mmCIF file of C-alpha atoms and ligand atoms in Angstrom:
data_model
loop_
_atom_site.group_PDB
_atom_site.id
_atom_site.type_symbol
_atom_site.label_atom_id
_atom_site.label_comp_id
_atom_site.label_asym_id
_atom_site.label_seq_id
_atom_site.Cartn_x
_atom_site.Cartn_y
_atom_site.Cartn_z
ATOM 1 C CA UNK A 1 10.231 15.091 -27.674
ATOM 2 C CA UNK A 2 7.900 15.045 -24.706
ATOM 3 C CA UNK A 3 8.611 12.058 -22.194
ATOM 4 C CA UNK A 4 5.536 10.702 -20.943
ATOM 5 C CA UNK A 5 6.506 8.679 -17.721
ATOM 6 C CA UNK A 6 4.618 7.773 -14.345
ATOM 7 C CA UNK A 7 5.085 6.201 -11.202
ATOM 8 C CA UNK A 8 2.832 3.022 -10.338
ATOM 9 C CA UNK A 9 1.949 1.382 -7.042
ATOM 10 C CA UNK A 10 -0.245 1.461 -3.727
ATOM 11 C CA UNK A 11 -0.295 3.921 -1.996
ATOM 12 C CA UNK A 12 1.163 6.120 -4.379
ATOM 13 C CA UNK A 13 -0.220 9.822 -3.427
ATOM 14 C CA UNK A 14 3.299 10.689 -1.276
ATOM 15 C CA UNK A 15 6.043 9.338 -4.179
ATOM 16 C CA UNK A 16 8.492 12.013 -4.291
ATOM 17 C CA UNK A 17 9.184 10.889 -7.793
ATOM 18 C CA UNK A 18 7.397 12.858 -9.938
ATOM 19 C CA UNK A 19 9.366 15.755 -7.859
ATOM 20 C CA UNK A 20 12.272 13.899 -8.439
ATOM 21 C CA UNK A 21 11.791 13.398 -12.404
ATOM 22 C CA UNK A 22 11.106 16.844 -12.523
ATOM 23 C CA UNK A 23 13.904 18.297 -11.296
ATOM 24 C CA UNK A 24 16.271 16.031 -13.781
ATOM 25 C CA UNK A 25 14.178 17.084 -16.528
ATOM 26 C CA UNK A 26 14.593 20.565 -15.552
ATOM 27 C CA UNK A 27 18.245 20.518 -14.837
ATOM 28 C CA UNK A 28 18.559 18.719 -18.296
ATOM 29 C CA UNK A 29 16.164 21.050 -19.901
ATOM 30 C CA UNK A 30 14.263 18.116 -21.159
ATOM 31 C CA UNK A 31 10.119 18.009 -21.268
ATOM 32 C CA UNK A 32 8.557 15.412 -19.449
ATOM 33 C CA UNK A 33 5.134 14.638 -18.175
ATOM 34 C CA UNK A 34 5.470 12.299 -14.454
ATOM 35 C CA UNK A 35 2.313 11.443 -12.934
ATOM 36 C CA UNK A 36 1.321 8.738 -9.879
ATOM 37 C CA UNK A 37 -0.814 5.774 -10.807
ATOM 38 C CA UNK A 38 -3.027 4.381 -8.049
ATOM 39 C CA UNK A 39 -3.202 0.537 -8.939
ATOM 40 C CA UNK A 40 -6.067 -0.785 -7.092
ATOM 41 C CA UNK A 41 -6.792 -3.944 -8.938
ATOM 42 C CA UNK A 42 -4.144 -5.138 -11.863
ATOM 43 C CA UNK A 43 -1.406 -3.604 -13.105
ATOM 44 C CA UNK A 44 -1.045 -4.986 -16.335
ATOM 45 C CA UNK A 45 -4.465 -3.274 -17.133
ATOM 46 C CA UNK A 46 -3.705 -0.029 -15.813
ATOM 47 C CA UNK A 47 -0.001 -0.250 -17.835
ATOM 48 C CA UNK A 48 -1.667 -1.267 -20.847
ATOM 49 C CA UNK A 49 -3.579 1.747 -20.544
ATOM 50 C CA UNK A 50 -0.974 4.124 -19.801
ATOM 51 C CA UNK A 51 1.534 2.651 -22.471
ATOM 52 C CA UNK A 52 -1.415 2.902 -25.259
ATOM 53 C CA UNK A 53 -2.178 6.438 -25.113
ATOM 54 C CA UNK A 54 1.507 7.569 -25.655
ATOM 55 C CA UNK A 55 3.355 6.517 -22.125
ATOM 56 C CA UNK A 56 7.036 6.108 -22.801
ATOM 57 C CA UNK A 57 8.461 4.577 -19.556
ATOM 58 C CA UNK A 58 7.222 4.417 -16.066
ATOM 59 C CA UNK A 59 8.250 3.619 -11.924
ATOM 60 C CA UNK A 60 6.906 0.945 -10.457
ATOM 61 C CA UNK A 61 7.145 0.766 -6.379
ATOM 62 C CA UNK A 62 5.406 -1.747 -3.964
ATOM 63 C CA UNK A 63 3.423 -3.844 -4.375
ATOM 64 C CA UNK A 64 3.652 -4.268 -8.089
ATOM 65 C CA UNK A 65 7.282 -5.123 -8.924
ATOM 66 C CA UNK A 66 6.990 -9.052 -9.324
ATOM 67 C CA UNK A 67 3.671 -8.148 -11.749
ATOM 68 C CA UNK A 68 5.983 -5.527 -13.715
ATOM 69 C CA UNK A 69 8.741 -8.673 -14.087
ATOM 70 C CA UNK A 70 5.825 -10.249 -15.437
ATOM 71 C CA UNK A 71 4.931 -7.485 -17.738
ATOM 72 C CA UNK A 72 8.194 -6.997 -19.412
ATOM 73 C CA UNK A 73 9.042 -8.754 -22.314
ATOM 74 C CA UNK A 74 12.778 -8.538 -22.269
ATOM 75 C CA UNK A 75 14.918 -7.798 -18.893
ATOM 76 C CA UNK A 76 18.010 -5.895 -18.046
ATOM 77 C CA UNK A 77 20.718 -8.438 -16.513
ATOM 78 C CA UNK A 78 20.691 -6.730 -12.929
ATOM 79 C CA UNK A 79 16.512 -6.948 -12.801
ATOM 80 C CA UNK A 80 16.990 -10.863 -13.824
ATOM 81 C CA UNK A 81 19.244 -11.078 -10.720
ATOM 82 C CA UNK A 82 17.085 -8.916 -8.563
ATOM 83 C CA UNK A 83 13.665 -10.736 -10.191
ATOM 84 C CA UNK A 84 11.589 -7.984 -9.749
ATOM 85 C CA UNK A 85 11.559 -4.527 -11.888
ATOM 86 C CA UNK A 86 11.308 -1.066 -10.348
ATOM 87 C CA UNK A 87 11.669 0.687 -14.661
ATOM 88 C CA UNK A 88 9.466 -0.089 -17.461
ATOM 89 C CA UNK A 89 10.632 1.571 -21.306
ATOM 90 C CA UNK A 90 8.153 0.641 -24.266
ATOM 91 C CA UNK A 91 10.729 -0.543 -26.914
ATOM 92 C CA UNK A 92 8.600 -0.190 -29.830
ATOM 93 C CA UNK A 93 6.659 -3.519 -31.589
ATOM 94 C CA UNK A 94 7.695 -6.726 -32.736
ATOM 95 C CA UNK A 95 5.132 -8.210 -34.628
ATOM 96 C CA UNK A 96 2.770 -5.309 -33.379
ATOM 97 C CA UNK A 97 2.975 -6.098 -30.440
ATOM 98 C CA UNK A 98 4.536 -3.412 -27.981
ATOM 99 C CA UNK A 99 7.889 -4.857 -26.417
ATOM 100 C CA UNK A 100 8.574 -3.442 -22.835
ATOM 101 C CA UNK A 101 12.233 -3.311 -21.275
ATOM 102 C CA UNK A 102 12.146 -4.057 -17.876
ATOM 103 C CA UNK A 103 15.564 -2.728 -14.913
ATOM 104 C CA UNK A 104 16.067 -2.735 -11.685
ATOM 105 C CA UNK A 105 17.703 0.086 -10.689
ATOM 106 C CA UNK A 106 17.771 0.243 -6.713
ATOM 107 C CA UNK A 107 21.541 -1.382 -6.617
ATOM 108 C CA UNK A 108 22.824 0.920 -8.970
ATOM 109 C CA UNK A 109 21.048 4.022 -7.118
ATOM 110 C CA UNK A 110 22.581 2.746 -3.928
ATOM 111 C CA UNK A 111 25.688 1.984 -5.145
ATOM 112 C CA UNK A 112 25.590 5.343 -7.131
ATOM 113 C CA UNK A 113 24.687 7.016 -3.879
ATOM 114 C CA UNK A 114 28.172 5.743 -2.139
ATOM 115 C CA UNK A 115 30.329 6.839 -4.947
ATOM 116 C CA UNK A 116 29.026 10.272 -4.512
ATOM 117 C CA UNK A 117 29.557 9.813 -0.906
ATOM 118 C CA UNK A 118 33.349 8.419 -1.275
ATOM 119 C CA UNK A 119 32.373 5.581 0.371
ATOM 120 C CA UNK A 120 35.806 3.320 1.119
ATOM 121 C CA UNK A 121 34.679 0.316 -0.713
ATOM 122 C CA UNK A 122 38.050 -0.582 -1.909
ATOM 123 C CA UNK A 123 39.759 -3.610 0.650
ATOM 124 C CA UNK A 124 37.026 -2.731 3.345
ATOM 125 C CA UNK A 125 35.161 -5.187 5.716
ATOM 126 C CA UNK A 126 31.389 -4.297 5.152
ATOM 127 C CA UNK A 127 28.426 -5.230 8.113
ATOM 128 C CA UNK A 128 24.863 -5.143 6.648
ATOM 129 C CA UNK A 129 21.980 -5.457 9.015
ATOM 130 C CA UNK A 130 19.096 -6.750 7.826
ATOM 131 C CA UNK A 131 18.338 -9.686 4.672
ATOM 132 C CA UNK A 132 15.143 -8.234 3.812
ATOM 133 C CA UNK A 133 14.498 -7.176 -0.121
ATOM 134 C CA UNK A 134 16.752 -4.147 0.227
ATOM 135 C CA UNK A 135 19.725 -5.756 1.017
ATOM 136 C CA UNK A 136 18.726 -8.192 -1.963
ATOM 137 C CA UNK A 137 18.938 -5.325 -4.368
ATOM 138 C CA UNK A 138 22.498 -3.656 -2.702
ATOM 139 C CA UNK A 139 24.497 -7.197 -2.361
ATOM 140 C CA UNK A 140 25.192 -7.613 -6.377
ATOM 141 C CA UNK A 141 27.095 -4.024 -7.043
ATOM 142 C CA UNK A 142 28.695 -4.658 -3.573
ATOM 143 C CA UNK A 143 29.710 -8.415 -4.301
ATOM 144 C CA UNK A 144 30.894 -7.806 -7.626
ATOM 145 C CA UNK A 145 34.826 -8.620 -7.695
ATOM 146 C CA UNK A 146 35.230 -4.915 -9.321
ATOM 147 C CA UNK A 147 34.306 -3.567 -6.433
ATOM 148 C CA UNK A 148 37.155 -4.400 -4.805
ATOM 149 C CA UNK A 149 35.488 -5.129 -1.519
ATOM 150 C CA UNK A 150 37.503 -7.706 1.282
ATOM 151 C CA UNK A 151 34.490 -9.090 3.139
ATOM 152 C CA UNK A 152 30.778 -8.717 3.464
ATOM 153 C CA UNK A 153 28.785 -10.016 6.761
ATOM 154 C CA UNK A 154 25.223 -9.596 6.591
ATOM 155 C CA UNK A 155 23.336 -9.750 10.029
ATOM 156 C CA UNK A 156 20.006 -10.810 10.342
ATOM 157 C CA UNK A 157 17.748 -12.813 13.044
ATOM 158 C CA UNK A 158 17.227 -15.544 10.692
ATOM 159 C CA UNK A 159 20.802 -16.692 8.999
ATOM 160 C CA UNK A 160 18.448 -18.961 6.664
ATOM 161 C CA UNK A 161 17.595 -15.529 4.558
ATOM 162 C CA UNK A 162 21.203 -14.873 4.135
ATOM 163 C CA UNK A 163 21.913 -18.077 2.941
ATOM 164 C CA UNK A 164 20.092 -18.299 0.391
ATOM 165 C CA UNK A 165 20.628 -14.437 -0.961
ATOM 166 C CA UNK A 166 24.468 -15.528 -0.789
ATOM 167 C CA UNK A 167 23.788 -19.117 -2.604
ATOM 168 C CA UNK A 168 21.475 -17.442 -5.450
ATOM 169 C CA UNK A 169 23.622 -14.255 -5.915
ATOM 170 C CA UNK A 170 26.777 -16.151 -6.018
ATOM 171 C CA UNK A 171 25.242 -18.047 -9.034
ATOM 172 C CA UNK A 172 25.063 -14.739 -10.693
ATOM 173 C CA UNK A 173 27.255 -12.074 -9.586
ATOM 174 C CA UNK A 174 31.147 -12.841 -10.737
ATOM 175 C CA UNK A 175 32.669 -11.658 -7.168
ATOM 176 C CA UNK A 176 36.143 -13.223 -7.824
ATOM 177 C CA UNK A 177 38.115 -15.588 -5.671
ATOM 178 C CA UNK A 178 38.751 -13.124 -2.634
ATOM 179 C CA UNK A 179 35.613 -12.173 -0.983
ATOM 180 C CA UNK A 180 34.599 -13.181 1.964
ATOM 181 C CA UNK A 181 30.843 -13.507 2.333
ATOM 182 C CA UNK A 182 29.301 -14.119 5.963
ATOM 183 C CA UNK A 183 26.049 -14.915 7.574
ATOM 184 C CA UNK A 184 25.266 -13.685 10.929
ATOM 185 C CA UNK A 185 23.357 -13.393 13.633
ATOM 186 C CA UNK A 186 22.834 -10.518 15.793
ATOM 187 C CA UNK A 187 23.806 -12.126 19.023
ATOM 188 C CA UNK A 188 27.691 -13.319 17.252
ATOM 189 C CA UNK A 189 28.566 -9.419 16.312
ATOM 190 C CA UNK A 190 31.473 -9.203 19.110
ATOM 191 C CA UNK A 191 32.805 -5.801 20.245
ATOM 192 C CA UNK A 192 35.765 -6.638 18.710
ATOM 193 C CA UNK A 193 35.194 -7.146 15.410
ATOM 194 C CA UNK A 194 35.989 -4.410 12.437
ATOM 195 C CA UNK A 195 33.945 -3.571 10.048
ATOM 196 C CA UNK A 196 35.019 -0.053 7.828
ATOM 197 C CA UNK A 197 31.481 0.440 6.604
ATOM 198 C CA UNK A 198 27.896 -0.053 8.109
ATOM 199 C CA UNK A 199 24.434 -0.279 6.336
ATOM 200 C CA UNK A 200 21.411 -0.873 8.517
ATOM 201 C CA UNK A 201 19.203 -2.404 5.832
ATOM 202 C CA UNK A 202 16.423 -3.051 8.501
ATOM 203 C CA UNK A 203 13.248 -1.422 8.701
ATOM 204 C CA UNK A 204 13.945 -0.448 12.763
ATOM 205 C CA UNK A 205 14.553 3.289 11.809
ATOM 206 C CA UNK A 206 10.985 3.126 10.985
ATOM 207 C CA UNK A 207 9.692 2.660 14.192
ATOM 208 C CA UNK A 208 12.808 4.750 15.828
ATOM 209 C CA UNK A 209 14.775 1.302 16.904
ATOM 210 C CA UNK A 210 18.092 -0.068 16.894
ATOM 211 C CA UNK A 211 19.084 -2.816 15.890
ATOM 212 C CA UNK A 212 20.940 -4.692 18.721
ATOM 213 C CA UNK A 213 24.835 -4.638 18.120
ATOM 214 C CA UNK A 214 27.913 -3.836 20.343
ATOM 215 C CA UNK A 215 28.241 -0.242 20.003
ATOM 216 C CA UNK A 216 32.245 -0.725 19.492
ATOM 217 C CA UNK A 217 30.970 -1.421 16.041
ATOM 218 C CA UNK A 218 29.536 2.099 15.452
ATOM 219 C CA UNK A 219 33.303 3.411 16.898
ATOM 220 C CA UNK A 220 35.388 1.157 14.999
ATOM 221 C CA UNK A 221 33.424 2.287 11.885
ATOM 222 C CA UNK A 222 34.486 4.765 9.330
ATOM 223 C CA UNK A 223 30.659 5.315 7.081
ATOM 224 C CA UNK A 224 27.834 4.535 8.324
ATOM 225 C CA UNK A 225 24.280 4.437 5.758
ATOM 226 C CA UNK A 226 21.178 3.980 6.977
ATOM 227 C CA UNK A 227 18.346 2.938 3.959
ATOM 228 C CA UNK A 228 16.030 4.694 5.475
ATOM 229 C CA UNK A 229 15.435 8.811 4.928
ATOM 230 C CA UNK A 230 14.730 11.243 6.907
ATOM 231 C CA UNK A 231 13.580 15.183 6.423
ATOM 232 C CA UNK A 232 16.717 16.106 8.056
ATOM 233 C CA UNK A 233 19.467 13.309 6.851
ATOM 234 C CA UNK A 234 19.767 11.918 10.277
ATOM 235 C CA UNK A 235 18.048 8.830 11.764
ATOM 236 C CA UNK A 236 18.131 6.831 14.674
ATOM 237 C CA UNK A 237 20.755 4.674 13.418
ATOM 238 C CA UNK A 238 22.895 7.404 12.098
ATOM 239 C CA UNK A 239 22.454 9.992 15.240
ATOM 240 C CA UNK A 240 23.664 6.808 17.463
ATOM 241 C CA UNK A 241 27.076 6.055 15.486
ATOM 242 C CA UNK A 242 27.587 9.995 15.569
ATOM 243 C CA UNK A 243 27.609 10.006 19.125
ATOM 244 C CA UNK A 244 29.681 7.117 18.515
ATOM 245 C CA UNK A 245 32.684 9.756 17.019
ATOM 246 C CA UNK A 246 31.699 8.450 13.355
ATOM 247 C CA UNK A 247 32.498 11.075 11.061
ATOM 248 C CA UNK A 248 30.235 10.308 7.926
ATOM 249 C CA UNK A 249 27.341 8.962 8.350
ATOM 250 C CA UNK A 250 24.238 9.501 5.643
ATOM 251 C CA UNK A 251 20.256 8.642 5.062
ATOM 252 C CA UNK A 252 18.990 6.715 2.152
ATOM 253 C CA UNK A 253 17.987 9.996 0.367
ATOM 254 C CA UNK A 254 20.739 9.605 -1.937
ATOM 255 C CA UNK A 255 20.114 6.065 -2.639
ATOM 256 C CA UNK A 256 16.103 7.138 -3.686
ATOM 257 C CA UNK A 257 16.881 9.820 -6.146
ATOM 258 C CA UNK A 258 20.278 7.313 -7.137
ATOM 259 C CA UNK A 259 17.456 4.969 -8.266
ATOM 260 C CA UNK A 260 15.486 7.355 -10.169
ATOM 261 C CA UNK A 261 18.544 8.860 -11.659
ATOM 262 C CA UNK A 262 19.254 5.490 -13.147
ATOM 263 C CA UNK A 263 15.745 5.038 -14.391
ATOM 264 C CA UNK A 264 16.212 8.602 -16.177
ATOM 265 C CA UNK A 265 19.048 7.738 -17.924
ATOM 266 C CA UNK A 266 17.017 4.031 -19.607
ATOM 267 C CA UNK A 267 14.538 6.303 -21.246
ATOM 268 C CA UNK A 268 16.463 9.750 -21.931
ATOM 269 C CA UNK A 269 20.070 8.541 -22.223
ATOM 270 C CA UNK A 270 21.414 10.989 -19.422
ATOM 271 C CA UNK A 271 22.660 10.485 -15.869
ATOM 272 C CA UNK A 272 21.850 13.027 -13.907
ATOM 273 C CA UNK A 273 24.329 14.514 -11.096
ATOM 274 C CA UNK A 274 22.168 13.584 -8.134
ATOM 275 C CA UNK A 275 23.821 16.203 -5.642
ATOM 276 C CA UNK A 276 21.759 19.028 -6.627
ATOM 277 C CA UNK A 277 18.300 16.762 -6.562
ATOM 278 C CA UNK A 278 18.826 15.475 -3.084
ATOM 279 C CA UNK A 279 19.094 19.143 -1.991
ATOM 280 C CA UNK A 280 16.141 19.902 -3.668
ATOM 281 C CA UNK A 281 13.884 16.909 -2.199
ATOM 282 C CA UNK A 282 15.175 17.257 0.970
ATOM 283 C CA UNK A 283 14.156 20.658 1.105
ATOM 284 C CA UNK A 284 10.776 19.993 0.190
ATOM 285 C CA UNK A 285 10.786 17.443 2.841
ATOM 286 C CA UNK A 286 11.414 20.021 4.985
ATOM 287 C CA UNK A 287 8.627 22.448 4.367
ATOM 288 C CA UNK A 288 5.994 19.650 4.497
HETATM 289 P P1 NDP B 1 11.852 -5.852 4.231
HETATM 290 O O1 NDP B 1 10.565 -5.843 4.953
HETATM 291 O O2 NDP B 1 12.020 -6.656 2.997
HETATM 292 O O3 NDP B 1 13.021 -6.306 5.259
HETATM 293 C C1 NDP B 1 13.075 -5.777 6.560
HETATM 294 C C2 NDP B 1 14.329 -6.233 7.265
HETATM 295 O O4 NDP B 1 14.337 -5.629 8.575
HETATM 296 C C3 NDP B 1 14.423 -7.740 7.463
HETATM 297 O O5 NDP B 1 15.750 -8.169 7.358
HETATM 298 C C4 NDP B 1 13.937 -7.904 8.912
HETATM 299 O O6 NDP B 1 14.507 -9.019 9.587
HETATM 300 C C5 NDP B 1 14.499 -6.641 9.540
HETATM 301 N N1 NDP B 1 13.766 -6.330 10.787
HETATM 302 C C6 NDP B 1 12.492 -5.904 10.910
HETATM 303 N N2 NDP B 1 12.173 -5.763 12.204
HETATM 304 C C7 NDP B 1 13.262 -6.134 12.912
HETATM 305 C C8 NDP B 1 13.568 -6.220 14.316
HETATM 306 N N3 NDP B 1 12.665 -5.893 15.247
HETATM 307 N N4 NDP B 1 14.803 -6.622 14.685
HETATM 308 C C9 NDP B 1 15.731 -6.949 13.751
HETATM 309 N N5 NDP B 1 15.507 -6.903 12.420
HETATM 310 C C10 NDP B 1 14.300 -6.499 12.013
HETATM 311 O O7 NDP B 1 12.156 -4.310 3.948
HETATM 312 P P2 NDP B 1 13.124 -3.703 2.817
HETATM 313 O O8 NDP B 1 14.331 -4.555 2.745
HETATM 314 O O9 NDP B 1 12.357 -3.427 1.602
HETATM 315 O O10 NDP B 1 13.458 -2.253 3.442
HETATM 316 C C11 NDP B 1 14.358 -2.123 4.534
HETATM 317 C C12 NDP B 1 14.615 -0.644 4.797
HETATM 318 O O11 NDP B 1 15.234 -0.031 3.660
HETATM 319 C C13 NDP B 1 13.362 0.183 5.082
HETATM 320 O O12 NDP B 1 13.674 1.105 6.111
HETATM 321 C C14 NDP B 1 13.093 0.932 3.791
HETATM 322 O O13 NDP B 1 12.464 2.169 4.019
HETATM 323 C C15 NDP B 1 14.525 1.142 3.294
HETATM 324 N N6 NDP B 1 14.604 1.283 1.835
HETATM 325 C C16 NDP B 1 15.081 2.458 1.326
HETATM 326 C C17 NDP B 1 15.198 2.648 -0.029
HETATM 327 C C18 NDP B 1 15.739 3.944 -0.542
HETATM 328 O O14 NDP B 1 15.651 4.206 -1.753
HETATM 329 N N7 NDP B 1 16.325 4.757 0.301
HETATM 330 C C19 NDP B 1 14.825 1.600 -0.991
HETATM 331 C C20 NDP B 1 14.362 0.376 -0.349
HETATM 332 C C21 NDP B 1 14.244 0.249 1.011
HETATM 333 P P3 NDP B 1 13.894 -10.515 9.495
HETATM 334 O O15 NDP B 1 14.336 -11.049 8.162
HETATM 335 O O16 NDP B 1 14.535 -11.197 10.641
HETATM 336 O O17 NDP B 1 12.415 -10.357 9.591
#
């Protein structure tokens, strides 16, 4: 069987996930077809369109999650939580008409990311920076009371935003009686606090800036991830708690082909082993 997937969105023309698809389907030796879809004008016309000349399952990036929640007719529990949906898999007719499962994968490819990584999750005190639609999609997996995790503080410069991720999550995520969940502002991170991990969720590596906290934080810390990626793995954010003496620090590489690698495995049944992937991409980041 021939998978016929694509990736939708604006712009669309630099997705690395055909490349990434690829290289599972190769590993896997599976046969796939991945291609981009520009979406210029609706998305539920262009999906129709793909879906009714044989598409099996498809990507769909910014700005077009919310209309692929739309789209599907039946949702995976973690894309109800996250209310938007980054996988579409046709699931055959009802009635004749086509049913569409809808995921969210992005907290599972993080989360999948920091298990490679041997992230200490287990008892730690976790900072987030940033309470933008990132962190929205990495709380649940983190929060959940199988995790294991002692406390999560999420920093942002509005503590409104946190508040209500916390309040709507908590309605959803079963996080047990233990964790601690905090709201912060950048200005009440003390040098003395302890947090084991840090994840700066923020867009500043974009625009090569830090976010402003003590930089005790970055020494006290054991893992540092920073969401955004990088040719080389190192950012900003993860070249500054370096110089800080932390020993592991990563990009979000991991976390993007984590994502796809989840979306692989709704429409072929297999997880790929991201390792040799992230090698792969990141070499072709490197010759671009
Ligand atoms: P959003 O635009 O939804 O959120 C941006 C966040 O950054 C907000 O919390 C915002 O704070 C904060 N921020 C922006 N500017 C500043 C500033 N000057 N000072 C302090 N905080 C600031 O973006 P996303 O959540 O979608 O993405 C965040 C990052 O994660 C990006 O770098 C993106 O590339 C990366 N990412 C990586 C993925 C991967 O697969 N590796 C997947 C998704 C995202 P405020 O609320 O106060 O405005």
């Amino acid at each position: 069987m021939t998978f016929k997937l694509a990736v939708f969105g604006n712009p669309i023309e630099h997705s690395l996930s055909p490349l990434i698809h690829q290289h599972f389907a190769s590993q896997y030796g599976q046969d796939i077809t991945y291609e981009r879809i520009l979406v210029e004008h609706t998305f539920a016309q262009k999906a129709d369109e793909f879906f009714s000349s044989g598409g099996f399952g498809c990507n769909i990036t910014v700005p077009c999650k919310l209309n692929a929640l739309d789209y599907a007719t039946e949702l995976t529990p973690r894309a109800k939580i996250a209310q938007a949906v980054n996988t579409l898999k046709f699931n055959g007719f009802v009635n004749q008409k086509p049913q569409f499962l809808g995921d969210n994968t992005d907290g599972a490819g993080f989360f999948q990311d920091l298990k490679r990584l041997n992230c200490p999750l287990k008892g730690s005190n976790i900072l987030i920076l940033g309470a933008g639609g990132a962190t929205r999609g990495i709380l649940p997996n983190l929060m959940d009371y199988r995790t294991k995790v002692k406390s999560i503080t999420v920093a942002n410069r509005t503590t409104a935003k946190i508040r209500k991720i916390f309040e709507n999550l908590q309605e959803q995520v079963d996080t047990g009686a233990f964790l601690e969940l905090k709201a912060s502002n950048y200005e009440s991170l003390e040098p003395d606090m302890h947090f084991d991990v840090i994840i700066n969720a923020t867009s500043l590596s974009m625009n090569n800036e830090l976010p402003k906290i003590p930089p005790e934080l970055y020494s006290h810390a054991q893992f540092v991830y920073d969401l955004y990626y990088t040719k080389d793995g190192s950012t900003i954010f993860t070249n500054k708690a370096r110089s800080l003496n932390v020993e592991h620090c990563y990009d979000g590489l991991g976390m993007l082909v984590g994502q796809a690698a989840q979306s692989y495995e709704l429409w072929t049944g297999v997880l790929p082993d991201t390792e040799n992937t992230i090698n792969y991409i990141r070499s072709v980041l490197q010759q671009q």
